[in-house]
mmCIF file of C-alpha atoms in Angstrom:
data_model
loop_
_atom_site.group_PDB
_atom_site.id
_atom_site.type_symbol
_atom_site.label_atom_id
_atom_site.label_comp_id
_atom_site.label_asym_id
_atom_site.label_seq_id
_atom_site.Cartn_x
_atom_site.Cartn_y
_atom_site.Cartn_z
ATOM 1 C CA MET T 1 31.291 114.144 129.068
ATOM 2 C CA LYS T 2 33.180 117.377 128.525
ATOM 3 C CA ASN T 3 35.531 116.592 131.299
ATOM 4 C CA LYS T 4 35.992 113.048 130.051
ATOM 5 C CA ARG T 5 37.050 114.436 126.697
ATOM 6 C CA SER T 6 39.342 116.901 128.200
ATOM 7 C CA ILE T 7 41.207 114.164 130.075
ATOM 8 C CA PHE T 8 41.384 112.069 127.017
ATOM 9 C CA LEU T 9 42.872 114.962 125.051
ATOM 10 C CA LYS T 10 45.546 115.661 127.655
ATOM 11 C CA LYS T 11 46.562 112.049 127.939
ATOM 12 C CA LYS T 12 46.489 111.172 124.333
ATOM 13 C CA VAL T 13 46.556 114.100 121.916
ATOM 14 C CA LEU T 14 48.975 116.470 123.696
ATOM 15 C CA PRO T 15 51.804 113.856 124.127
ATOM 16 C CA VAL T 16 51.513 112.900 120.626
ATOM 17 C CA LEU T 17 51.482 116.503 119.426
ATOM 18 C CA MET T 18 54.594 117.316 121.423
ATOM 19 C CA ALA T 19 56.311 114.316 120.123
ATOM 20 C CA ALA T 20 55.726 115.379 116.626
ATOM 21 C CA ILE T 21 57.008 118.871 117.355
ATOM 22 C CA LEU T 22 60.097 117.383 119.147
ATOM 23 C CA ILE T 23 60.966 115.413 116.159
ATOM 24 C CA PHE T 24 60.788 118.342 113.868
ATOM 25 C CA ALA T 25 62.330 120.759 116.282
ATOM 26 C CA PHE T 26 65.695 118.891 116.189
ATOM 27 C CA SER T 27 65.532 118.410 112.335
ATOM 28 C CA SER T 28 66.186 121.925 111.135
ATOM 29 C CA CYS T 29 69.580 121.772 109.600
ATOM 30 C CA ASN T 30 71.113 118.379 109.810
ATOM 31 C CA LYS T 31 71.740 116.112 106.780
ATOM 32 C CA SER T 32 73.665 113.030 106.381
ATOM 33 C CA GLY T 33 77.042 113.392 104.805
ATOM 34 C CA GLU T 34 78.623 111.578 101.910
ATOM 35 C CA VAL T 35 78.561 107.908 101.693
ATOM 36 C CA ASN T 36 81.718 105.719 101.244
ATOM 37 C CA GLU T 37 80.841 101.998 100.584
ATOM 38 C CA LEU T 38 83.795 99.589 100.612
ATOM 39 C CA ASN T 39 83.427 96.076 99.502
ATOM 40 C CA ASP T 40 86.336 93.675 99.249
ATOM 41 C CA ASN T 41 86.947 91.350 96.332
ATOM 42 C CA THR T 42 85.525 88.403 98.156
ATOM 43 C CA GLY T 43 82.123 89.925 98.368
ATOM 44 C CA GLY T 44 82.447 90.733 101.974
ATOM 45 C CA TYR T 45 80.447 93.521 103.747
ATOM 46 C CA ASN T 46 82.265 96.705 104.728
ATOM 47 C CA VAL T 47 80.537 100.069 104.905
ATOM 48 C CA THR T 48 81.555 103.403 106.181
ATOM 49 C CA LEU T 49 79.479 106.549 106.022
ATOM 50 C CA LYS T 50 78.925 109.962 107.720
ATOM 51 C CA ASP T 51 75.672 110.561 109.624
ATOM 52 C CA SER T 52 73.838 113.850 110.331
ATOM 53 C CA TYR T 53 76.132 114.659 113.226
ATOM 54 C CA ASP T 54 79.147 114.208 110.820
ATOM 55 C CA ARG T 55 80.155 111.214 112.670
ATOM 56 C CA GLU T 56 81.840 108.324 110.804
ATOM 57 C CA VAL T 57 80.005 105.111 111.149
ATOM 58 C CA THR T 58 81.679 101.881 110.050
ATOM 59 C CA LEU T 59 80.312 98.344 109.956
ATOM 60 C CA ASP T 60 82.528 95.428 108.916
ATOM 61 C CA LYS T 61 79.726 92.927 108.962
ATOM 62 C CA GLU T 62 76.016 93.088 107.870
ATOM 63 C CA PRO T 63 73.893 93.863 110.971
ATOM 64 C CA GLU T 64 71.547 91.233 112.064
ATOM 65 C CA ARG T 65 70.110 93.035 115.176
ATOM 66 C CA VAL T 66 68.841 96.487 114.765
ATOM 67 C CA VAL T 67 67.105 99.046 117.081
ATOM 68 C CA SER T 68 65.294 101.944 115.764
ATOM 69 C CA VAL T 69 64.692 104.968 117.789
ATOM 70 C CA ALA T 70 62.405 106.958 115.595
ATOM 71 C CA PRO T 71 59.045 105.959 113.823
ATOM 72 C CA SER T 72 60.326 107.216 110.559
ATOM 73 C CA ILE T 73 63.351 105.014 110.731
ATOM 74 C CA THR T 74 61.186 102.107 111.591
ATOM 75 C CA GLU T 75 58.953 102.612 108.687
ATOM 76 C CA ILE T 76 62.035 102.831 106.421
ATOM 77 C CA ILE T 77 63.289 99.485 107.665
ATOM 78 C CA PHE T 78 59.839 97.787 107.067
ATOM 79 C CA ALA T 79 59.698 99.450 103.518
ATOM 80 C CA LEU T 80 63.190 97.894 102.839
ATOM 81 C CA GLY T 81 61.832 94.497 103.813
ATOM 82 C CA GLN T 82 64.460 94.394 106.652
ATOM 83 C CA GLN T 83 62.043 94.001 109.654
ATOM 84 C CA GLY T 84 63.503 90.620 110.462
ATOM 85 C CA LYS T 85 66.591 92.446 111.731
ATOM 86 C CA LEU T 86 64.522 94.819 113.969
ATOM 87 C CA VAL T 87 64.771 93.841 117.616
ATOM 88 C CA GLY T 88 63.721 97.117 119.355
ATOM 89 C CA ARG T 89 61.515 100.130 118.452
ATOM 90 C CA THR T 90 59.998 103.100 120.484
ATOM 91 C CA ASP T 91 56.453 103.396 121.825
ATOM 92 C CA TYR T 92 55.565 105.744 119.002
ATOM 93 C CA CYS T 93 56.607 103.342 116.260
ATOM 94 C CA ASP T 94 53.148 102.119 115.263
ATOM 95 C CA TYR T 95 53.336 101.405 111.601
ATOM 96 C CA PRO T 96 52.952 98.946 110.038
ATOM 97 C CA GLU T 97 50.824 96.992 112.556
ATOM 98 C CA GLU T 98 53.388 94.127 112.873
ATOM 99 C CA VAL T 99 55.646 96.423 114.632
ATOM 100 C CA GLN T 100 53.727 95.904 117.810
ATOM 101 C CA ASN T 101 55.251 92.381 118.134
ATOM 102 C CA ILE T 102 58.734 94.029 118.448
ATOM 103 C CA GLU T 103 59.990 94.960 121.925
ATOM 104 C CA SER T 104 59.729 98.696 122.758
ATOM 105 C CA ILE T 105 62.706 100.524 124.374
ATOM 106 C CA GLY T 106 60.568 103.470 125.410
ATOM 107 C CA ASN T 107 59.930 107.106 124.334
ATOM 108 C CA ILE T 108 61.485 108.894 121.355
ATOM 109 C CA ASP T 109 63.331 111.578 123.386
ATOM 110 C CA GLN T 110 64.130 109.479 126.376
ATOM 111 C CA PRO T 111 64.478 105.724 125.415
ATOM 112 C CA ASN T 112 65.638 103.184 127.871
ATOM 113 C CA VAL T 113 69.449 103.033 127.196
ATOM 114 C CA GLU T 114 69.980 100.022 129.523
ATOM 115 C CA LYS T 115 67.039 98.258 127.522
ATOM 116 C CA ILE T 116 68.881 99.094 124.258
ATOM 117 C CA VAL T 117 72.143 97.649 125.572
ATOM 118 C CA GLU T 118 70.391 94.432 126.660
ATOM 119 C CA LEU T 119 69.067 93.840 123.213
ATOM 120 C CA GLN T 120 72.629 93.676 121.913
ATOM 121 C CA PRO T 121 72.069 95.492 118.656
ATOM 122 C CA ASP T 122 74.713 95.634 115.938
ATOM 123 C CA ILE T 123 73.481 99.078 115.103
ATOM 124 C CA VAL T 124 71.143 101.680 116.686
ATOM 125 C CA ILE T 125 69.593 103.842 114.005
ATOM 126 C CA THR T 126 67.809 107.007 115.029
ATOM 127 C CA SER T 127 67.008 110.751 114.192
ATOM 128 C CA THR T 128 68.747 113.814 115.559
ATOM 129 C CA ILE T 129 66.297 114.029 118.442
ATOM 130 C CA PHE T 130 68.692 111.431 120.012
ATOM 131 C CA THR T 131 70.683 113.482 122.619
ATOM 132 C CA LYS T 132 74.402 113.527 122.686
ATOM 133 C CA GLU T 133 74.157 112.400 126.301
ATOM 134 C CA MET T 134 72.327 109.179 125.221
ATOM 135 C CA LEU T 135 74.795 108.794 122.281
ATOM 136 C CA GLN T 136 77.613 108.925 124.605
ATOM 137 C CA LYS T 137 76.166 106.274 127.090
ATOM 138 C CA LEU T 138 75.597 103.939 124.056
ATOM 139 C CA GLU T 139 79.033 104.607 122.772
ATOM 140 C CA GLU T 140 80.468 103.863 126.032
ATOM 141 C CA ALA T 141 78.757 100.609 126.142
ATOM 142 C CA GLY T 142 80.328 99.655 122.797
ATOM 143 C CA VAL T 143 77.072 100.061 120.756
ATOM 144 C CA LYS T 144 77.256 101.669 117.407
ATOM 145 C CA VAL T 145 74.790 104.408 116.545
ATOM 146 C CA ALA T 146 73.905 106.073 113.200
ATOM 147 C CA ILE T 147 71.785 109.387 113.389
ATOM 148 C CA PHE T 148 69.925 110.397 110.239
ATOM 149 C CA GLN T 149 67.618 113.317 109.885
ATOM 150 C CA ALA T 150 66.497 115.017 106.621
ATOM 151 C CA GLU T 151 66.547 118.600 105.692
ATOM 152 C CA LYS T 152 63.348 120.362 104.752
ATOM 153 C CA ASP T 153 63.002 118.730 101.270
ATOM 154 C CA PHE T 154 62.400 115.269 99.739
ATOM 155 C CA GLU T 155 65.951 114.834 98.844
ATOM 156 C CA GLY T 156 66.994 114.706 102.462
ATOM 157 C CA VAL T 157 64.296 111.829 102.870
ATOM 158 C CA TYR T 158 65.690 110.094 99.901
ATOM 159 C CA ASP T 159 69.189 110.314 101.389
ATOM 160 C CA ILE T 160 68.151 108.752 104.586
ATOM 161 C CA ILE T 161 66.529 105.935 102.857
ATOM 162 C CA GLU T 162 69.528 105.210 100.674
ATOM 163 C CA ASN T 163 71.923 105.411 103.736
ATOM 164 C CA ILE T 164 69.739 102.909 105.741
ATOM 165 C CA GLY T 165 69.692 100.660 102.766
ATOM 166 C CA LEU T 166 73.376 100.848 102.559
ATOM 167 C CA LEU T 167 73.765 100.078 106.308
ATOM 168 C CA LEU T 168 71.470 97.125 106.208
ATOM 169 C CA ASN T 169 72.770 95.664 102.886
ATOM 170 C CA ALA T 170 69.574 96.580 101.107
ATOM 171 C CA ARG T 171 70.732 99.190 98.521
ATOM 172 C CA ASP T 172 68.556 97.703 95.632
ATOM 173 C CA GLU T 173 65.452 97.789 97.829
ATOM 174 C CA ALA T 174 66.313 101.365 98.919
ATOM 175 C CA ASN T 175 66.726 102.468 95.237
ATOM 176 C CA SER T 176 63.335 100.903 94.508
ATOM 177 C CA VAL T 177 61.551 102.648 97.369
ATOM 178 C CA VAL T 178 63.106 106.022 96.317
ATOM 179 C CA ALA T 179 62.126 105.616 92.720
ATOM 180 C CA GLU T 180 58.551 104.803 93.745
ATOM 181 C CA MET T 181 58.398 107.988 95.958
ATOM 182 C CA LYS T 182 59.948 110.087 93.063
ATOM 183 C CA GLU T 183 57.268 108.781 90.805
ATOM 184 C CA LYS T 184 54.484 110.027 93.054
ATOM 185 C CA VAL T 185 56.156 113.442 93.692
ATOM 186 C CA GLU T 186 56.424 113.949 89.775
ATOM 187 C CA LEU T 187 52.734 113.036 89.403
ATOM 188 C CA VAL T 188 51.705 115.599 91.908
ATOM 189 C CA LYS T 189 53.893 118.275 90.359
ATOM 190 C CA SER T 190 52.387 117.652 86.866
ATOM 191 C CA LYS T 191 48.797 117.776 88.314
ATOM 192 C CA VAL T 192 49.062 121.025 90.274
ATOM 193 C CA ASP T 193 51.366 122.929 87.811
ATOM 194 C CA GLY T 194 49.876 126.242 86.863
ATOM 195 C CA LEU T 195 46.902 125.947 89.086
ATOM 196 C CA GLU T 196 45.902 128.732 91.547
ATOM 197 C CA LYS T 197 47.173 128.290 95.039
ATOM 198 C CA PRO T 198 44.561 128.376 97.772
ATOM 199 C CA SER T 199 45.747 129.308 101.313
ATOM 200 C CA VAL T 200 46.058 126.167 103.539
ATOM 201 C CA TYR T 201 46.432 126.047 107.229
ATOM 202 C CA TYR T 202 47.703 122.780 108.801
ATOM 203 C CA VAL T 203 46.329 122.355 112.394
ATOM 204 C CA MET T 204 48.868 120.658 114.671
ATOM 205 C CA GLY T 205 47.335 121.841 117.955
ATOM 206 C CA TYR T 206 44.456 124.222 118.940
ATOM 207 C CA GLY T 207 42.557 125.502 121.899
ATOM 208 C CA GLU T 208 43.521 125.390 125.496
ATOM 209 C CA TYR T 209 46.793 123.572 124.532
ATOM 210 C CA GLY T 210 48.015 126.344 122.397
ATOM 211 C CA ASP T 211 47.890 126.780 118.629
ATOM 212 C CA TYR T 212 50.381 124.971 116.549
ATOM 213 C CA THR T 213 50.837 124.764 112.900
ATOM 214 C CA ALA T 214 53.677 124.308 110.235
ATOM 215 C CA GLY T 215 55.543 127.579 109.929
ATOM 216 C CA ARG T 216 57.360 128.563 106.690
ATOM 217 C CA ASP T 217 60.654 126.763 107.640
ATOM 218 C CA THR T 218 59.138 123.307 108.059
ATOM 219 C CA PHE T 219 58.924 120.222 106.044
ATOM 220 C CA ILE T 220 55.252 120.137 106.052
ATOM 221 C CA ALA T 221 55.119 123.872 104.815
ATOM 222 C CA ARG T 222 57.208 122.763 101.916
ATOM 223 C CA MET T 223 54.813 119.758 101.169
ATOM 224 C CA ILE T 224 51.767 122.143 101.169
ATOM 225 C CA GLU T 225 53.546 124.307 98.511
ATOM 226 C CA MET T 226 54.508 121.283 96.568
ATOM 227 C CA ALA T 227 50.874 120.068 96.708
ATOM 228 C CA GLY T 228 49.727 123.261 95.096
ATOM 229 C CA GLY T 229 48.761 125.368 98.121
ATOM 230 C CA LYS T 230 50.001 128.439 99.786
ATOM 231 C CA ASN T 231 50.971 127.931 103.446
ATOM 232 C CA ALA T 232 48.708 130.330 105.518
ATOM 233 C CA ALA T 233 51.290 130.278 108.384
ATOM 234 C CA ASP T 234 54.173 131.535 106.176
ATOM 235 C CA ASP T 235 54.578 134.534 108.369
ATOM 236 C CA VAL T 236 56.094 132.477 111.239
ATOM 237 C CA GLU T 237 58.994 130.215 111.713
ATOM 238 C CA GLY T 238 58.658 126.858 113.789
ATOM 239 C CA TRP T 239 55.320 125.633 115.101
ATOM 240 C CA LYS T 240 53.690 128.246 117.445
ATOM 241 C CA TYR T 241 50.857 130.392 116.132
ATOM 242 C CA ASN T 242 48.040 132.373 117.404
ATOM 243 C CA ILE T 243 44.221 132.397 116.789
ATOM 244 C CA GLU T 244 44.185 136.077 116.231
ATOM 245 C CA SER T 245 46.476 135.809 113.280
ATOM 246 C CA LEU T 246 44.569 132.801 111.977
ATOM 247 C CA LEU T 247 41.269 134.670 112.108
ATOM 248 C CA GLU T 248 42.853 137.591 110.033
ATOM 249 C CA LYS T 249 44.262 135.230 107.539
ATOM 250 C CA ASP T 250 41.028 133.202 107.431
ATOM 251 C CA PRO T 251 42.507 130.502 105.078
ATOM 252 C CA ASP T 252 40.694 128.813 102.313
ATOM 253 C CA ILE T 253 41.439 125.371 103.622
ATOM 254 C CA LEU T 254 42.190 123.790 106.974
ATOM 255 C CA ILE T 255 43.721 120.361 107.317
ATOM 256 C CA CYS T 256 43.994 118.346 110.551
ATOM 257 C CA SER T 257 44.725 114.831 111.869
ATOM 258 C CA LYS T 258 42.173 112.146 111.201
ATOM 259 C CA PHE T 259 42.934 110.877 114.690
ATOM 260 C CA TYR T 260 41.660 111.733 118.232
ATOM 261 C CA ALA T 261 38.436 113.439 116.943
ATOM 262 C CA SER T 262 40.423 116.463 115.958
ATOM 263 C CA LYS T 263 37.959 117.550 113.271
ATOM 264 C CA ALA T 264 35.079 117.497 115.721
ATOM 265 C CA GLY T 265 37.153 119.410 118.352
ATOM 266 C CA ILE T 266 38.229 122.080 115.833
ATOM 267 C CA GLU T 267 34.647 122.667 114.578
ATOM 268 C CA SER T 268 33.550 123.489 118.157
ATOM 269 C CA ALA T 269 36.685 125.221 119.344
ATOM 270 C CA ASP T 270 36.581 129.028 120.032
ATOM 271 C CA GLY T 271 37.891 131.049 117.095
ATOM 272 C CA TYR T 272 38.144 128.052 114.809
ATOM 273 C CA LYS T 273 34.524 127.515 114.526
ATOM 274 C CA GLU T 274 34.239 131.194 113.035
ATOM 275 C CA LEU T 275 36.720 130.407 110.248
ATOM 276 C CA SER T 276 35.192 130.347 106.672
ATOM 277 C CA ALA T 277 36.817 126.982 105.966
ATOM 278 C CA VAL T 278 35.221 125.454 109.003
ATOM 279 C CA ARG T 279 31.820 126.886 108.380
ATOM 280 C CA GLY T 280 32.018 126.072 104.624
ATOM 281 C CA GLY T 281 32.966 122.589 104.893
ATOM 282 C CA LYS T 282 36.630 123.028 104.067
ATOM 283 C CA LEU T 283 38.193 121.273 106.945
ATOM 284 C CA PHE T 284 39.709 118.046 105.894
ATOM 285 C CA GLU T 285 41.296 115.168 107.643
ATOM 286 C CA ILE T 286 44.530 113.359 106.913
ATOM 287 C CA ASP T 287 46.687 110.694 108.389
ATOM 288 C CA ASN T 288 49.164 113.121 109.903
ATOM 289 C CA ASN T 289 51.784 110.332 110.158
ATOM 290 C CA MET T 290 52.281 110.670 106.483
ATOM 291 C CA LEU T 291 53.479 114.209 106.864
ATOM 292 C CA ASP T 292 55.014 114.108 110.361
ATOM 293 C CA ARG T 293 57.412 111.134 109.791
ATOM 294 C CA GLN T 294 60.161 111.693 107.138
ATOM 295 C CA GLY T 295 59.961 108.301 105.719
ATOM 296 C CA PRO T 296 58.606 106.364 102.634
ATOM 297 C CA ARG T 297 54.918 107.525 103.283
ATOM 298 C CA VAL T 298 55.777 111.211 102.907
ATOM 299 C CA ALA T 299 55.102 110.782 99.091
ATOM 300 C CA ASP T 300 51.672 109.285 99.822
ATOM 301 C CA GLY T 301 51.122 112.235 102.114
ATOM 302 C CA LEU T 302 52.020 114.735 99.520
ATOM 303 C CA LEU T 303 49.622 113.024 97.086
ATOM 304 C CA GLU T 304 46.738 113.134 99.732
ATOM 305 C CA LEU T 305 47.571 116.783 100.316
ATOM 306 C CA ALA T 306 47.284 117.573 96.707
ATOM 307 C CA ARG T 307 44.022 115.786 96.337
ATOM 308 C CA ILE T 308 42.563 117.708 99.250
ATOM 309 C CA ILE T 309 43.860 121.058 97.912
ATOM 310 C CA HIS T 310 43.167 120.329 94.226
ATOM 311 C CA PRO T 311 40.544 117.614 94.036
ATOM 312 C CA GLU T 312 39.646 118.778 90.410
ATOM 313 C CA ALA T 313 43.079 117.857 89.125
ATOM 314 C CA PHE T 314 42.594 114.194 90.251
ATOM 315 C CA GLU T 315 39.014 113.581 88.894
#
């Protein structure tokens, strides 16, 4: 049974973990540039903006065929009600459920460029994990590409949503999504303001595959602070951690993914099972996609984090 579980983790958990780390690793300091929208007097569509690579992207007609090369981008397109334009998505684009009906173009970091070209998209929208080599191949094939990635704050996420709304001629819908997100963020801020900050450790990986968490320079670290906690891993940057430091910190709260039996694995993992939070019932599960993906659901993720860290504030 143990061997089967180990094989399952290697095939399922580790690839997902590394995909999440890859997404964030390329997102450290890129932000979409200023937007310049042009509309002629006849009500025609003409948009020009700068993306996260400081590339000028121009569309002279509303796109009807869109390929997304990032789960967060896919979720934004659905949130804007523009899923009817989506003709391609990655293997990791799994929300909402209807996305499974859309053809896949492969992995996040190595999508099938030939397949993308076959789909004849008017625009490919992706994050900064998209390599310049792949970008060059698509541009040589005459495919327009817009690359968006947030900085380590919610303002960056709002910018992405607004820019995609502009590209897809769904500006009002984008404004509505952003307004709803801001309401949730303000609710959390008001609920946790002035409360003590328990130390929180977010488990991205553990055990034989290495110890991974959200270091102080990450988007998730910022969310923990906004939710009224103190990031226990604020002594490192990036994602790699070590069990010795974690045992020394002995944080008040641990939070892990609700998928892949993560909680059960942590409860029995060497070192982790000795932590006060694990022994005291302070290991909590969350849908990690609401934290990992910089899209509309990060506001829901923030709210869920706050409820875990400060349940008394939401009674």
